[in-house]
Amino acid sequence: MNDKAALLNQLKIDRAPEPDGEVGVGRWIVIGLIVAALIAAVAWWLMRPDGIAVQVARVESAGGASGAPASTLDASGYVVARRMATVSSEITGKVIEVLIEEGQRVAAGQIVGRLDDTNIRASFDQAQAQLALARASEQQVRVQLDNAQRDYERRQQLLARNFVSQADVDNARTTLDNLKAQLVTAQRNSEVASRTVNVSQKNLDDTVVRAPFAGVITVKAAQTGEIVSPLSAGGGFTRTGIGTIVDMESLEVEVDVNESFINRVSPAQPALIKLNAYPDWEIPAEVIAIIPTADRAKATVKVRVGFKQKGDPRVLPDMGARVAFLSAAPSAGAVAAPAGVRVPARAVQVSGDTGVAWVVRDDKLERRAVKLGPSQGETLTVLAGLSAGERVAIGDSSTFADGQTVIVKP
């Protein structure tokens, strides 16, 4: 029993008390860390930012007016072809030959396709044969008429000498009149047969499809063996045409101008066109016409703008384009009007010719009513309300309020 107790005593852990100095140092270190964390939290709470984050843009001077025309309005649109047609035959038939490919230039009257003319040519040959028969019959009546004319004259001479009776002369006269009526009928038959030949010839010509004007093929719609018909309503295996041709000389740009700014556009007004595909290429242009109707849904008016340089192969239908409508160049000796300042379009709430901008001053917002001038892409010209060097806020203007504190983001 004593041996077991001795063994158990050997297994006990010695829990001797630690020195008092080590316990005191560790406790004070922990307390110091907790106090530092609390001080940092209080400092952050007291110094935390309480404004909304915005970006700012510097208001820049637009400079004085120069002799070059300035843009009064910018609008986006698309290149359209004023003259474009789907080339088709005037009759229904099977295509036996297609002579066009996409991108090919064709001249006016050039053959672009052929239809099967077997049945139409047979009808044409039949009409020609009927015309020949009618003309032969007409010639036969003419011969009989000439003979009857001579017989009638001869019997008149014999009647004067009392060699024939009056009845013989009357019978000769009747025969002559009858042949004259037959000649008129034969002539009418020849005319009808000739018209029939013309109709058959027209149908035969319609089997050859020609380009109505010079241009470029943009769509090849039919292949050899397909049926084309100008009366087809689509669907099935019947095509409505051989292909689509576009007159590249008729290309122009159509833009939708907000009705609030349509007063800045006038016919024959100079303009510059920039294609989205070639943003550095400025193409001289002018306003062709203002379509006299407005789109109620979009509150826009359509404006046609024509290229002054036509036929450039880089200009293609349906390309996106941006049009800058230019003001007239000032005359010599004219006093230059103040050009105002320029700000990003995102910094102004536009409402017609006026708007609202938010100026950042001493990290607070100040609401400003501004008068707007012409726009140039993403930049607006402000004629009144802002000064060069001021800062304007860019952000969600619905959250802005006059006097509100802001935090300027880089």
mmCIF file of C-alpha atoms in Angstrom:
data_model
loop_
_atom_site.group_PDB
_atom_site.id
_atom_site.type_symbol
_atom_site.label_atom_id
_atom_site.label_comp_id
_atom_site.label_asym_id
_atom_site.label_seq_id
_atom_site.Cartn_x
_atom_site.Cartn_y
_atom_site.Cartn_z
ATOM 1 C CA MET A 1 0.000 0.000 0.000
ATOM 2 C CA ASN A 2 2.790 2.336 0.780
ATOM 3 C CA ASP A 3 4.417 1.511 -2.578
ATOM 4 C CA LYS A 4 1.249 2.551 -4.448
ATOM 5 C CA ALA A 5 1.046 5.830 -2.578
ATOM 6 C CA ALA A 6 4.651 6.545 -3.450
ATOM 7 C CA LEU A 7 4.011 5.910 -7.110
ATOM 8 C CA LEU A 8 0.983 8.241 -7.115
ATOM 9 C CA ASN A 9 2.982 10.997 -5.507
ATOM 10 C CA GLN A 10 5.524 10.782 -8.315
ATOM 11 C CA LEU A 11 2.795 11.477 -10.891
ATOM 12 C CA LYS A 12 1.619 14.769 -9.302
ATOM 13 C CA ILE A 13 2.370 18.111 -11.082
ATOM 14 C CA ASP A 14 4.319 20.614 -9.129
ATOM 15 C CA ARG A 15 2.148 23.812 -8.942
ATOM 16 C CA ALA A 16 4.541 25.982 -7.129
ATOM 17 C CA PRO A 17 3.482 29.725 -7.101
ATOM 18 C CA GLU A 18 5.145 31.966 -9.750
ATOM 19 C CA PRO A 19 7.081 35.000 -8.720
ATOM 20 C CA ASP A 20 4.883 38.089 -8.202
ATOM 21 C CA GLY A 21 7.012 40.287 -10.498
ATOM 22 C CA GLU A 22 6.309 38.337 -13.712
ATOM 23 C CA VAL A 23 2.522 38.314 -13.136
ATOM 24 C CA GLY A 24 2.407 42.123 -12.766
ATOM 25 C CA VAL A 25 4.318 42.914 -15.979
ATOM 26 C CA GLY A 26 2.148 40.711 -18.232
ATOM 27 C CA ARG A 27 -1.034 42.148 -16.824
ATOM 28 C CA TRP A 28 0.036 45.749 -17.453
ATOM 29 C CA ILE A 29 1.035 44.950 -21.054
ATOM 30 C CA VAL A 30 -2.432 43.556 -21.802
ATOM 31 C CA ILE A 31 -4.124 46.553 -20.209
ATOM 32 C CA GLY A 32 -1.955 48.951 -22.240
ATOM 33 C CA LEU A 33 -2.870 47.272 -25.508
ATOM 34 C CA ILE A 34 -6.567 47.454 -24.709
ATOM 35 C CA VAL A 35 -6.351 51.159 -23.838
ATOM 36 C CA ALA A 36 -4.444 51.953 -27.086
ATOM 37 C CA ALA A 37 -7.094 50.173 -29.149
ATOM 38 C CA LEU A 38 -9.861 52.137 -27.436
ATOM 39 C CA ILE A 39 -8.053 55.441 -28.016
ATOM 40 C CA ALA A 40 -7.596 54.625 -31.732
ATOM 41 C CA ALA A 41 -11.266 53.711 -32.090
ATOM 42 C CA VAL A 42 -12.384 56.958 -30.445
ATOM 43 C CA ALA A 43 -10.025 58.998 -32.637
ATOM 44 C CA TRP A 44 -11.331 57.357 -35.803
ATOM 45 C CA TRP A 45 -14.922 57.949 -34.700
ATOM 46 C CA LEU A 46 -14.262 61.626 -34.033
ATOM 47 C CA MET A 47 -12.327 62.192 -37.284
ATOM 48 C CA ARG A 48 -14.415 60.003 -39.619
ATOM 49 C CA PRO A 49 -15.585 61.698 -42.892
ATOM 50 C CA ASP A 50 -19.269 62.654 -42.911
ATOM 51 C CA GLY A 51 -19.731 63.776 -46.576
ATOM 52 C CA ILE A 52 -20.565 62.013 -49.858
ATOM 53 C CA ALA A 53 -17.814 61.052 -52.280
ATOM 54 C CA VAL A 54 -17.774 62.897 -55.617
ATOM 55 C CA GLN A 55 -15.427 63.479 -58.486
ATOM 56 C CA VAL A 56 -14.673 67.030 -59.564
ATOM 57 C CA ALA A 57 -13.730 68.632 -62.866
ATOM 58 C CA ARG A 58 -12.032 71.950 -63.394
ATOM 59 C CA VAL A 59 -13.994 74.561 -65.370
ATOM 60 C CA GLU A 60 -11.901 75.577 -68.377
ATOM 61 C CA SER A 61 -12.066 78.716 -70.465
ATOM 62 C CA ALA A 62 -13.398 78.191 -73.977
ATOM 63 C CA GLY A 63 -11.372 81.126 -75.345
ATOM 64 C CA GLY A 64 -12.550 83.863 -77.715
ATOM 65 C CA ALA A 65 -14.347 83.212 -80.972
ATOM 66 C CA SER A 66 -12.136 82.657 -83.972
ATOM 67 C CA GLY A 67 -12.680 82.993 -87.672
ATOM 68 C CA ALA A 68 -13.451 79.270 -88.040
ATOM 69 C CA PRO A 69 -17.067 78.135 -87.681
ATOM 70 C CA ALA A 70 -17.913 76.662 -84.292
ATOM 71 C CA SER A 71 -20.145 73.701 -83.576
ATOM 72 C CA THR A 72 -23.579 74.748 -82.370
ATOM 73 C CA LEU A 73 -24.978 71.237 -81.952
ATOM 74 C CA ASP A 74 -23.843 67.611 -82.133
ATOM 75 C CA ALA A 75 -26.085 64.689 -83.047
ATOM 76 C CA SER A 76 -25.643 61.005 -83.774
ATOM 77 C CA GLY A 77 -27.093 59.070 -86.690
ATOM 78 C CA TYR A 78 -26.419 56.552 -89.423
ATOM 79 C CA VAL A 79 -25.284 56.563 -93.041
ATOM 80 C CA VAL A 80 -28.202 55.707 -95.326
ATOM 81 C CA ALA A 81 -28.569 55.271 -99.074
ATOM 82 C CA ARG A 82 -31.119 57.538 -100.676
ATOM 83 C CA ARG A 83 -31.152 55.329 -103.779
ATOM 84 C CA MET A 84 -31.290 51.598 -103.104
ATOM 85 C CA ALA A 85 -33.281 48.865 -104.867
ATOM 86 C CA THR A 86 -33.844 45.132 -104.806
ATOM 87 C CA VAL A 87 -33.338 44.068 -108.425
ATOM 88 C CA SER A 88 -35.938 41.565 -109.618
ATOM 89 C CA SER A 89 -37.641 40.398 -112.794
ATOM 90 C CA GLU A 90 -41.132 41.521 -113.747
ATOM 91 C CA ILE A 91 -42.261 37.917 -114.255
ATOM 92 C CA THR A 92 -42.060 34.689 -112.271
ATOM 93 C CA GLY A 93 -39.400 32.269 -113.448
ATOM 94 C CA LYS A 94 -36.531 29.958 -112.607
ATOM 95 C CA VAL A 95 -33.060 31.474 -112.337
ATOM 96 C CA ILE A 96 -30.598 29.911 -114.772
ATOM 97 C CA GLU A 97 -27.742 32.393 -114.334
ATOM 98 C CA VAL A 98 -26.626 34.901 -111.670
ATOM 99 C CA LEU A 99 -23.924 37.317 -112.791
ATOM 100 C CA ILE A 100 -23.310 39.339 -109.619
ATOM 101 C CA GLU A 101 -21.391 39.035 -106.338
ATOM 102 C CA GLU A 102 -21.398 41.146 -103.173
ATOM 103 C CA GLY A 103 -19.168 44.203 -103.528
ATOM 104 C CA GLN A 104 -19.287 44.170 -107.329
ATOM 105 C CA ARG A 105 -19.832 47.468 -109.133
ATOM 106 C CA VAL A 106 -22.400 47.406 -111.914
ATOM 107 C CA ALA A 107 -23.356 49.936 -114.582
ATOM 108 C CA ALA A 108 -26.862 51.065 -115.450
ATOM 109 C CA GLY A 109 -28.458 48.456 -117.732
ATOM 110 C CA GLN A 110 -25.857 45.784 -116.999
ATOM 111 C CA ILE A 111 -27.194 42.204 -116.980
ATOM 112 C CA VAL A 112 -27.238 40.792 -113.444
ATOM 113 C CA GLY A 113 -29.187 37.563 -114.026
ATOM 114 C CA ARG A 114 -31.217 35.449 -116.466
ATOM 115 C CA LEU A 115 -34.405 33.419 -116.117
ATOM 116 C CA ASP A 116 -35.475 30.316 -118.009
ATOM 117 C CA ASP A 117 -37.119 31.559 -121.238
ATOM 118 C CA THR A 118 -38.072 28.243 -122.869
ATOM 119 C CA ASN A 119 -41.863 28.655 -122.643
ATOM 120 C CA ILE A 120 -41.788 32.390 -123.277
ATOM 121 C CA ARG A 121 -39.622 31.974 -126.367
ATOM 122 C CA ALA A 122 -42.054 29.373 -127.724
ATOM 123 C CA SER A 123 -44.923 31.829 -127.231
ATOM 124 C CA PHE A 124 -42.869 34.511 -128.952
ATOM 125 C CA ASP A 125 -42.245 32.267 -131.970
ATOM 126 C CA GLN A 126 -45.965 31.451 -132.142
ATOM 127 C CA ALA A 127 -46.870 35.141 -132.054
ATOM 128 C CA GLN A 128 -44.427 35.847 -134.877
ATOM 129 C CA ALA A 129 -45.984 33.066 -136.979
ATOM 130 C CA GLN A 130 -49.471 34.486 -136.399
ATOM 131 C CA LEU A 131 -48.251 37.907 -137.443
ATOM 132 C CA ALA A 132 -46.802 36.480 -140.654
ATOM 133 C CA LEU A 133 -50.127 34.736 -141.401
ATOM 134 C CA ALA A 134 -52.114 37.923 -140.795
ATOM 135 C CA ARG A 135 -49.848 39.920 -143.095
ATOM 136 C CA ALA A 136 -50.137 37.269 -145.829
ATOM 137 C CA SER A 137 -53.920 37.401 -145.589
ATOM 138 C CA GLU A 138 -53.784 41.166 -145.795
ATOM 139 C CA GLN A 139 -51.633 40.973 -148.929
ATOM 140 C CA GLN A 140 -54.050 38.503 -150.526
ATOM 141 C CA VAL A 141 -56.974 40.857 -149.963
ATOM 142 C CA ARG A 142 -54.964 43.719 -151.450
ATOM 143 C CA VAL A 143 -54.402 41.734 -154.666
ATOM 144 C CA GLN A 144 -58.101 40.905 -154.928
ATOM 145 C CA LEU A 145 -58.993 44.521 -154.256
ATOM 146 C CA ASP A 146 -56.713 45.788 -157.036
ATOM 147 C CA ASN A 147 -58.293 43.332 -159.473
ATOM 148 C CA ALA A 148 -61.806 44.349 -158.413
ATOM 149 C CA GLN A 149 -60.910 48.008 -158.844
ATOM 150 C CA ARG A 150 -59.759 47.419 -162.418
ATOM 151 C CA ASP A 151 -62.866 45.296 -163.228
ATOM 152 C CA TYR A 152 -65.168 47.994 -161.902
ATOM 153 C CA GLU A 153 -63.471 50.702 -163.991
ATOM 154 C CA ARG A 154 -63.607 48.539 -167.081
ATOM 155 C CA ARG A 155 -67.331 47.830 -166.684
ATOM 156 C CA GLN A 156 -68.003 51.537 -166.305
ATOM 157 C CA GLN A 157 -66.347 52.136 -169.680
ATOM 158 C CA LEU A 158 -68.380 49.318 -171.282
ATOM 159 C CA LEU A 159 -71.568 50.718 -169.784
ATOM 160 C CA ALA A 160 -70.895 54.041 -171.500
ATOM 161 C CA ARG A 161 -70.815 52.162 -174.824
ATOM 162 C CA ASN A 162 -73.897 50.098 -173.893
ATOM 163 C CA PHE A 163 -71.924 46.823 -174.009
ATOM 164 C CA VAL A 164 -72.946 45.825 -170.424
ATOM 165 C CA SER A 165 -75.952 46.462 -168.287
ATOM 166 C CA GLN A 166 -76.168 48.642 -165.200
ATOM 167 C CA ALA A 167 -76.580 45.509 -163.102
ATOM 168 C CA ASP A 168 -73.126 44.280 -164.114
ATOM 169 C CA VAL A 169 -71.629 47.598 -163.039
ATOM 170 C CA ASP A 170 -73.462 47.456 -159.715
ATOM 171 C CA ASN A 171 -72.229 43.922 -159.016
ATOM 172 C CA ALA A 172 -68.673 45.011 -159.742
ATOM 173 C CA ARG A 173 -69.115 47.939 -157.347
ATOM 174 C CA THR A 174 -70.433 45.614 -154.619
ATOM 175 C CA THR A 175 -67.479 43.282 -155.034
ATOM 176 C CA LEU A 176 -65.099 46.227 -154.794
ATOM 177 C CA ASP A 177 -66.702 47.525 -151.567
ATOM 178 C CA ASN A 178 -66.661 44.047 -150.035
ATOM 179 C CA LEU A 179 -62.963 43.641 -150.689
ATOM 180 C CA LYS A 180 -62.277 47.063 -149.187
ATOM 181 C CA ALA A 181 -64.025 45.946 -145.974
ATOM 182 C CA GLN A 182 -62.017 42.710 -145.988
ATOM 183 C CA LEU A 183 -58.830 44.720 -146.322
ATOM 184 C CA VAL A 184 -59.715 46.780 -143.242
ATOM 185 C CA THR A 185 -60.349 43.562 -141.298
ATOM 186 C CA ALA A 186 -57.052 42.074 -142.477
ATOM 187 C CA GLN A 187 -55.206 45.215 -141.429
ATOM 188 C CA ARG A 188 -56.760 45.055 -137.953
ATOM 189 C CA ASN A 189 -55.769 41.396 -137.666
ATOM 190 C CA SER A 190 -52.206 42.291 -138.591
ATOM 191 C CA GLU A 191 -52.168 45.020 -135.989
ATOM 192 C CA VAL A 192 -53.439 42.640 -133.285
ATOM 193 C CA ALA A 193 -50.838 40.052 -134.268
ATOM 194 C CA SER A 194 -48.136 42.737 -134.123
ATOM 195 C CA ARG A 195 -49.210 43.778 -130.619
ATOM 196 C CA THR A 196 -49.131 40.137 -129.561
ATOM 197 C CA VAL A 197 -45.564 39.890 -130.801
ATOM 198 C CA ASN A 198 -44.656 43.015 -128.813
ATOM 199 C CA VAL A 199 -46.114 41.506 -125.635
ATOM 200 C CA SER A 200 -44.222 38.257 -126.205
ATOM 201 C CA GLN A 201 -41.046 40.213 -126.889
ATOM 202 C CA LYS A 202 -41.516 42.153 -123.622
ATOM 203 C CA ASN A 203 -41.976 38.916 -121.682
ATOM 204 C CA LEU A 204 -38.864 37.529 -123.344
ATOM 205 C CA ASP A 205 -36.890 40.656 -122.431
ATOM 206 C CA ASP A 206 -38.083 40.331 -118.823
ATOM 207 C CA THR A 207 -36.213 37.043 -118.500
ATOM 208 C CA VAL A 208 -33.022 39.120 -118.612
ATOM 209 C CA VAL A 209 -32.632 41.076 -115.341
ATOM 210 C CA ARG A 210 -30.691 44.334 -115.640
ATOM 211 C CA ALA A 211 -29.398 46.872 -113.127
ATOM 212 C CA PRO A 212 -31.719 49.913 -112.999
ATOM 213 C CA PHE A 213 -28.847 52.275 -112.117
ATOM 214 C CA ALA A 214 -25.134 52.242 -111.466
ATOM 215 C CA GLY A 215 -24.059 51.152 -108.012
ATOM 216 C CA VAL A 216 -22.585 48.433 -105.826
ATOM 217 C CA ILE A 217 -24.135 45.047 -105.086
ATOM 218 C CA THR A 218 -24.607 44.680 -101.322
ATOM 219 C CA VAL A 219 -26.757 41.524 -101.224
ATOM 220 C CA LYS A 220 -26.845 38.490 -103.521
ATOM 221 C CA ALA A 221 -30.309 37.097 -102.829
ATOM 222 C CA ALA A 222 -30.811 34.294 -105.396
ATOM 223 C CA GLN A 223 -28.910 31.288 -106.676
ATOM 224 C CA THR A 224 -29.154 29.287 -109.889
ATOM 225 C CA GLY A 225 -32.188 26.991 -109.858
ATOM 226 C CA GLU A 226 -34.311 29.089 -107.489
ATOM 227 C CA ILE A 227 -37.656 30.616 -108.412
ATOM 228 C CA VAL A 228 -37.985 34.395 -108.303
ATOM 229 C CA SER A 229 -41.231 36.330 -108.413
ATOM 230 C CA PRO A 230 -41.997 40.011 -107.898
ATOM 231 C CA LEU A 231 -45.362 39.003 -106.409
ATOM 232 C CA SER A 232 -43.941 36.691 -103.744
ATOM 233 C CA ALA A 233 -44.927 37.524 -100.186
ATOM 234 C CA GLY A 234 -41.872 35.812 -98.750
ATOM 235 C CA GLY A 235 -41.431 32.401 -97.217
ATOM 236 C CA GLY A 236 -41.173 29.056 -98.956
ATOM 237 C CA PHE A 237 -38.594 28.695 -101.694
ATOM 238 C CA THR A 238 -39.565 31.699 -103.815
ATOM 239 C CA ARG A 239 -37.240 34.724 -103.883
ATOM 240 C CA THR A 240 -38.402 38.263 -104.489
ATOM 241 C CA GLY A 241 -35.241 39.410 -106.268
ATOM 242 C CA ILE A 242 -31.802 38.640 -107.592
ATOM 243 C CA GLY A 243 -29.899 41.071 -105.363
ATOM 244 C CA THR A 244 -29.751 44.522 -103.796
ATOM 245 C CA ILE A 245 -27.941 47.424 -105.443
ATOM 246 C CA VAL A 246 -26.948 50.669 -103.710
ATOM 247 C CA ASP A 247 -26.044 53.926 -105.407
ATOM 248 C CA MET A 248 -22.994 55.013 -103.407
ATOM 249 C CA GLU A 249 -23.317 58.533 -104.798
ATOM 250 C CA SER A 250 -26.605 58.900 -102.912
ATOM 251 C CA LEU A 251 -25.209 58.171 -99.428
ATOM 252 C CA GLU A 252 -26.110 60.664 -96.717
ATOM 253 C CA VAL A 253 -26.483 60.774 -92.941
ATOM 254 C CA GLU A 254 -29.791 60.847 -91.109
ATOM 255 C CA VAL A 255 -29.716 62.128 -87.519
ATOM 256 C CA ASP A 256 -32.394 62.635 -84.879
ATOM 257 C CA VAL A 257 -32.155 66.096 -83.319
ATOM 258 C CA ASN A 258 -33.876 66.836 -80.037
ATOM 259 C CA GLU A 259 -36.803 69.122 -80.749
ATOM 260 C CA SER A 260 -35.526 71.507 -78.064
ATOM 261 C CA PHE A 261 -32.449 72.230 -80.229
ATOM 262 C CA ILE A 262 -33.942 72.022 -83.734
ATOM 263 C CA ASN A 263 -33.886 75.832 -83.905
ATOM 264 C CA ARG A 264 -30.087 75.584 -84.217
ATOM 265 C CA VAL A 265 -30.385 73.698 -87.523
ATOM 266 C CA SER A 266 -31.303 75.216 -90.883
ATOM 267 C CA PRO A 267 -31.233 74.036 -94.524
ATOM 268 C CA ALA A 268 -27.860 74.380 -96.303
ATOM 269 C CA GLN A 269 -26.143 74.846 -92.926
ATOM 270 C CA PRO A 270 -22.491 73.682 -92.969
ATOM 271 C CA ALA A 271 -21.638 70.608 -90.937
ATOM 272 C CA LEU A 272 -18.898 68.096 -90.243
ATOM 273 C CA ILE A 273 -19.421 64.336 -90.257
ATOM 274 C CA LYS A 274 -17.258 61.921 -88.269
ATOM 275 C CA LEU A 275 -17.734 58.209 -88.867
ATOM 276 C CA ASN A 276 -17.446 55.955 -85.838
ATOM 277 C CA ALA A 277 -15.076 53.765 -87.858
ATOM 278 C CA TYR A 278 -12.794 56.757 -88.642
ATOM 279 C CA PRO A 279 -13.071 59.155 -85.658
ATOM 280 C CA ASP A 280 -10.178 61.348 -86.845
ATOM 281 C CA TRP A 281 -11.625 61.919 -90.325
ATOM 282 C CA GLU A 282 -13.715 65.086 -90.581
ATOM 283 C CA ILE A 283 -15.891 65.049 -93.706
ATOM 284 C CA PRO A 284 -17.321 68.369 -94.955
ATOM 285 C CA ALA A 285 -21.104 68.254 -95.228
ATOM 286 C CA GLU A 286 -24.211 70.388 -95.272
ATOM 287 C CA VAL A 287 -27.833 70.069 -94.222
ATOM 288 C CA ILE A 288 -30.007 68.827 -97.091
ATOM 289 C CA ALA A 289 -33.402 69.084 -95.432
ATOM 290 C CA ILE A 290 -35.236 69.060 -92.123
ATOM 291 C CA ILE A 291 -38.073 66.545 -92.262
ATOM 292 C CA PRO A 292 -41.198 68.549 -91.323
ATOM 293 C CA THR A 293 -42.504 66.157 -88.680
ATOM 294 C CA ALA A 294 -41.511 65.187 -85.145
ATOM 295 C CA ASP A 295 -41.324 61.799 -83.475
ATOM 296 C CA ARG A 296 -43.758 61.982 -80.585
ATOM 297 C CA ALA A 297 -42.215 59.027 -78.744
ATOM 298 C CA LYS A 298 -38.621 60.291 -78.880
ATOM 299 C CA ALA A 299 -39.304 64.051 -79.113
ATOM 300 C CA THR A 300 -36.886 64.325 -82.037
ATOM 301 C CA VAL A 301 -36.878 65.693 -85.574
ATOM 302 C CA LYS A 302 -35.104 63.880 -88.411
ATOM 303 C CA VAL A 303 -32.461 65.868 -90.324
ATOM 304 C CA ARG A 304 -30.804 64.805 -93.596
ATOM 305 C CA VAL A 305 -27.118 65.723 -93.954
ATOM 306 C CA GLY A 306 -25.312 65.270 -97.269
ATOM 307 C CA PHE A 307 -21.634 64.609 -97.962
ATOM 308 C CA LYS A 308 -19.790 67.218 -100.004
ATOM 309 C CA GLN A 309 -17.186 64.597 -100.938
ATOM 310 C CA LYS A 310 -19.022 61.723 -102.586
ATOM 311 C CA GLY A 311 -17.858 58.336 -103.751
ATOM 312 C CA ASP A 312 -15.293 57.623 -101.021
ATOM 313 C CA PRO A 313 -15.059 53.815 -100.599
ATOM 314 C CA ARG A 314 -14.677 54.144 -96.829
ATOM 315 C CA VAL A 315 -18.250 55.411 -96.453
ATOM 316 C CA LEU A 316 -20.658 52.458 -96.255
ATOM 317 C CA PRO A 317 -24.410 52.237 -95.645
ATOM 318 C CA ASP A 318 -25.600 51.801 -92.030
ATOM 319 C CA MET A 319 -22.315 53.072 -90.553
ATOM 320 C CA GLY A 320 -22.636 55.003 -87.315
ATOM 321 C CA ALA A 321 -21.817 58.705 -87.630
ATOM 322 C CA ARG A 322 -21.737 61.892 -85.564
ATOM 323 C CA VAL A 323 -22.656 65.234 -87.086
ATOM 324 C CA ALA A 324 -21.469 68.605 -85.796
ATOM 325 C CA PHE A 325 -23.689 71.419 -87.063
ATOM 326 C CA LEU A 326 -21.523 74.499 -87.580
ATOM 327 C CA SER A 327 -22.331 78.164 -87.169
ATOM 328 C CA ALA A 328 -21.571 80.589 -89.960
ATOM 329 C CA ALA A 329 -18.066 82.047 -89.879
ATOM 330 C CA PRO A 330 -18.029 85.625 -88.563
ATOM 331 C CA SER A 331 -17.579 88.364 -91.115
ATOM 332 C CA ALA A 332 -14.410 90.450 -91.280
ATOM 333 C CA GLY A 333 -14.302 93.105 -88.565
ATOM 334 C CA ALA A 334 -17.011 91.473 -86.478
ATOM 335 C CA VAL A 335 -16.566 91.689 -82.710
ATOM 336 C CA ALA A 336 -15.856 88.317 -81.176
ATOM 337 C CA ALA A 337 -18.498 87.306 -78.683
ATOM 338 C CA PRO A 338 -17.492 85.757 -75.366
ATOM 339 C CA ALA A 339 -17.144 82.025 -75.757
ATOM 340 C CA GLY A 340 -17.888 81.153 -72.112
ATOM 341 C CA VAL A 341 -16.365 78.151 -70.348
ATOM 342 C CA ARG A 342 -16.361 74.424 -70.957
ATOM 343 C CA VAL A 343 -17.339 71.638 -68.568
ATOM 344 C CA PRO A 344 -17.963 67.907 -68.945
ATOM 345 C CA ALA A 345 -21.504 67.108 -70.018
ATOM 346 C CA ARG A 346 -21.865 64.801 -66.998
ATOM 347 C CA ALA A 347 -21.479 67.771 -64.640
ATOM 348 C CA VAL A 348 -24.628 69.580 -65.860
ATOM 349 C CA GLN A 349 -28.294 68.688 -65.601
ATOM 350 C CA VAL A 350 -29.497 69.929 -69.007
ATOM 351 C CA SER A 351 -32.964 71.382 -69.533
ATOM 352 C CA GLY A 352 -33.163 72.984 -72.965
ATOM 353 C CA ASP A 353 -30.846 75.987 -73.198
ATOM 354 C CA THR A 354 -30.330 76.076 -69.424
ATOM 355 C CA GLY A 355 -29.126 73.661 -66.775
ATOM 356 C CA VAL A 356 -27.934 73.136 -63.212
ATOM 357 C CA ALA A 357 -24.336 72.574 -62.088
ATOM 358 C CA TRP A 358 -22.981 71.844 -58.608
ATOM 359 C CA VAL A 359 -19.885 73.862 -57.679
ATOM 360 C CA VAL A 360 -17.527 72.460 -55.029
ATOM 361 C CA ARG A 361 -16.348 75.256 -52.713
ATOM 362 C CA ASP A 362 -14.638 74.561 -49.369
ATOM 363 C CA ASP A 363 -15.722 70.904 -49.646
ATOM 364 C CA LYS A 364 -19.369 71.917 -49.820
ATOM 365 C CA LEU A 365 -21.800 71.902 -52.728
ATOM 366 C CA GLU A 366 -23.260 75.074 -54.181
ATOM 367 C CA ARG A 367 -26.135 74.892 -56.677
ATOM 368 C CA ARG A 368 -25.689 77.056 -59.787
ATOM 369 C CA ALA A 369 -28.142 77.758 -62.611
ATOM 370 C CA VAL A 370 -26.232 78.011 -65.904
ATOM 371 C CA LYS A 371 -26.973 79.096 -69.455
ATOM 372 C CA LEU A 372 -25.770 76.626 -72.059
ATOM 373 C CA GLY A 373 -24.140 77.170 -75.407
ATOM 374 C CA PRO A 374 -23.109 74.678 -78.121
ATOM 375 C CA SER A 375 -22.039 71.155 -77.245
ATOM 376 C CA GLN A 376 -18.966 69.387 -78.570
ATOM 377 C CA GLY A 377 -19.082 65.662 -77.959
ATOM 378 C CA GLU A 378 -18.825 65.044 -74.210
ATOM 379 C CA THR A 379 -18.188 68.733 -73.460
ATOM 380 C CA LEU A 380 -20.719 71.516 -72.930
ATOM 381 C CA THR A 381 -20.162 75.227 -73.368
ATOM 382 C CA VAL A 382 -21.557 77.320 -70.498
ATOM 383 C CA LEU A 383 -22.235 80.942 -71.408
ATOM 384 C CA ALA A 384 -23.208 82.159 -67.941
ATOM 385 C CA GLY A 385 -23.222 80.861 -64.364
ATOM 386 C CA LEU A 386 -19.691 79.452 -64.075
ATOM 387 C CA SER A 387 -16.191 80.925 -64.101
ATOM 388 C CA ALA A 388 -12.962 79.423 -65.335
ATOM 389 C CA GLY A 389 -11.007 77.705 -62.537
ATOM 390 C CA GLU A 390 -14.006 76.678 -60.457
ATOM 391 C CA ARG A 391 -14.609 73.037 -59.651
ATOM 392 C CA VAL A 392 -17.842 71.221 -60.497
ATOM 393 C CA ALA A 393 -19.034 67.932 -59.026
ATOM 394 C CA ILE A 394 -19.561 64.849 -61.150
ATOM 395 C CA GLY A 395 -21.769 62.129 -59.719
ATOM 396 C CA ASP A 396 -25.346 61.189 -58.977
ATOM 397 C CA SER A 397 -26.938 64.631 -58.871
ATOM 398 C CA SER A 398 -30.113 63.212 -57.311
ATOM 399 C CA THR A 399 -28.175 62.868 -54.050
ATOM 400 C CA PHE A 400 -26.773 66.422 -54.124
ATOM 401 C CA ALA A 401 -28.060 69.175 -51.876
ATOM 402 C CA ASP A 402 -27.068 72.804 -51.473
ATOM 403 C CA GLY A 403 -24.493 73.153 -48.674
ATOM 404 C CA GLN A 404 -23.847 69.422 -48.451
ATOM 405 C CA THR A 405 -20.327 68.321 -47.426
ATOM 406 C CA VAL A 406 -18.484 66.261 -50.019
ATOM 407 C CA ILE A 407 -15.328 64.161 -50.166
ATOM 408 C CA VAL A 408 -13.362 64.679 -53.369
ATOM 409 C CA LYS A 409 -12.305 61.428 -54.962
ATOM 410 C CA PRO A 410 -9.181 61.341 -57.158
#
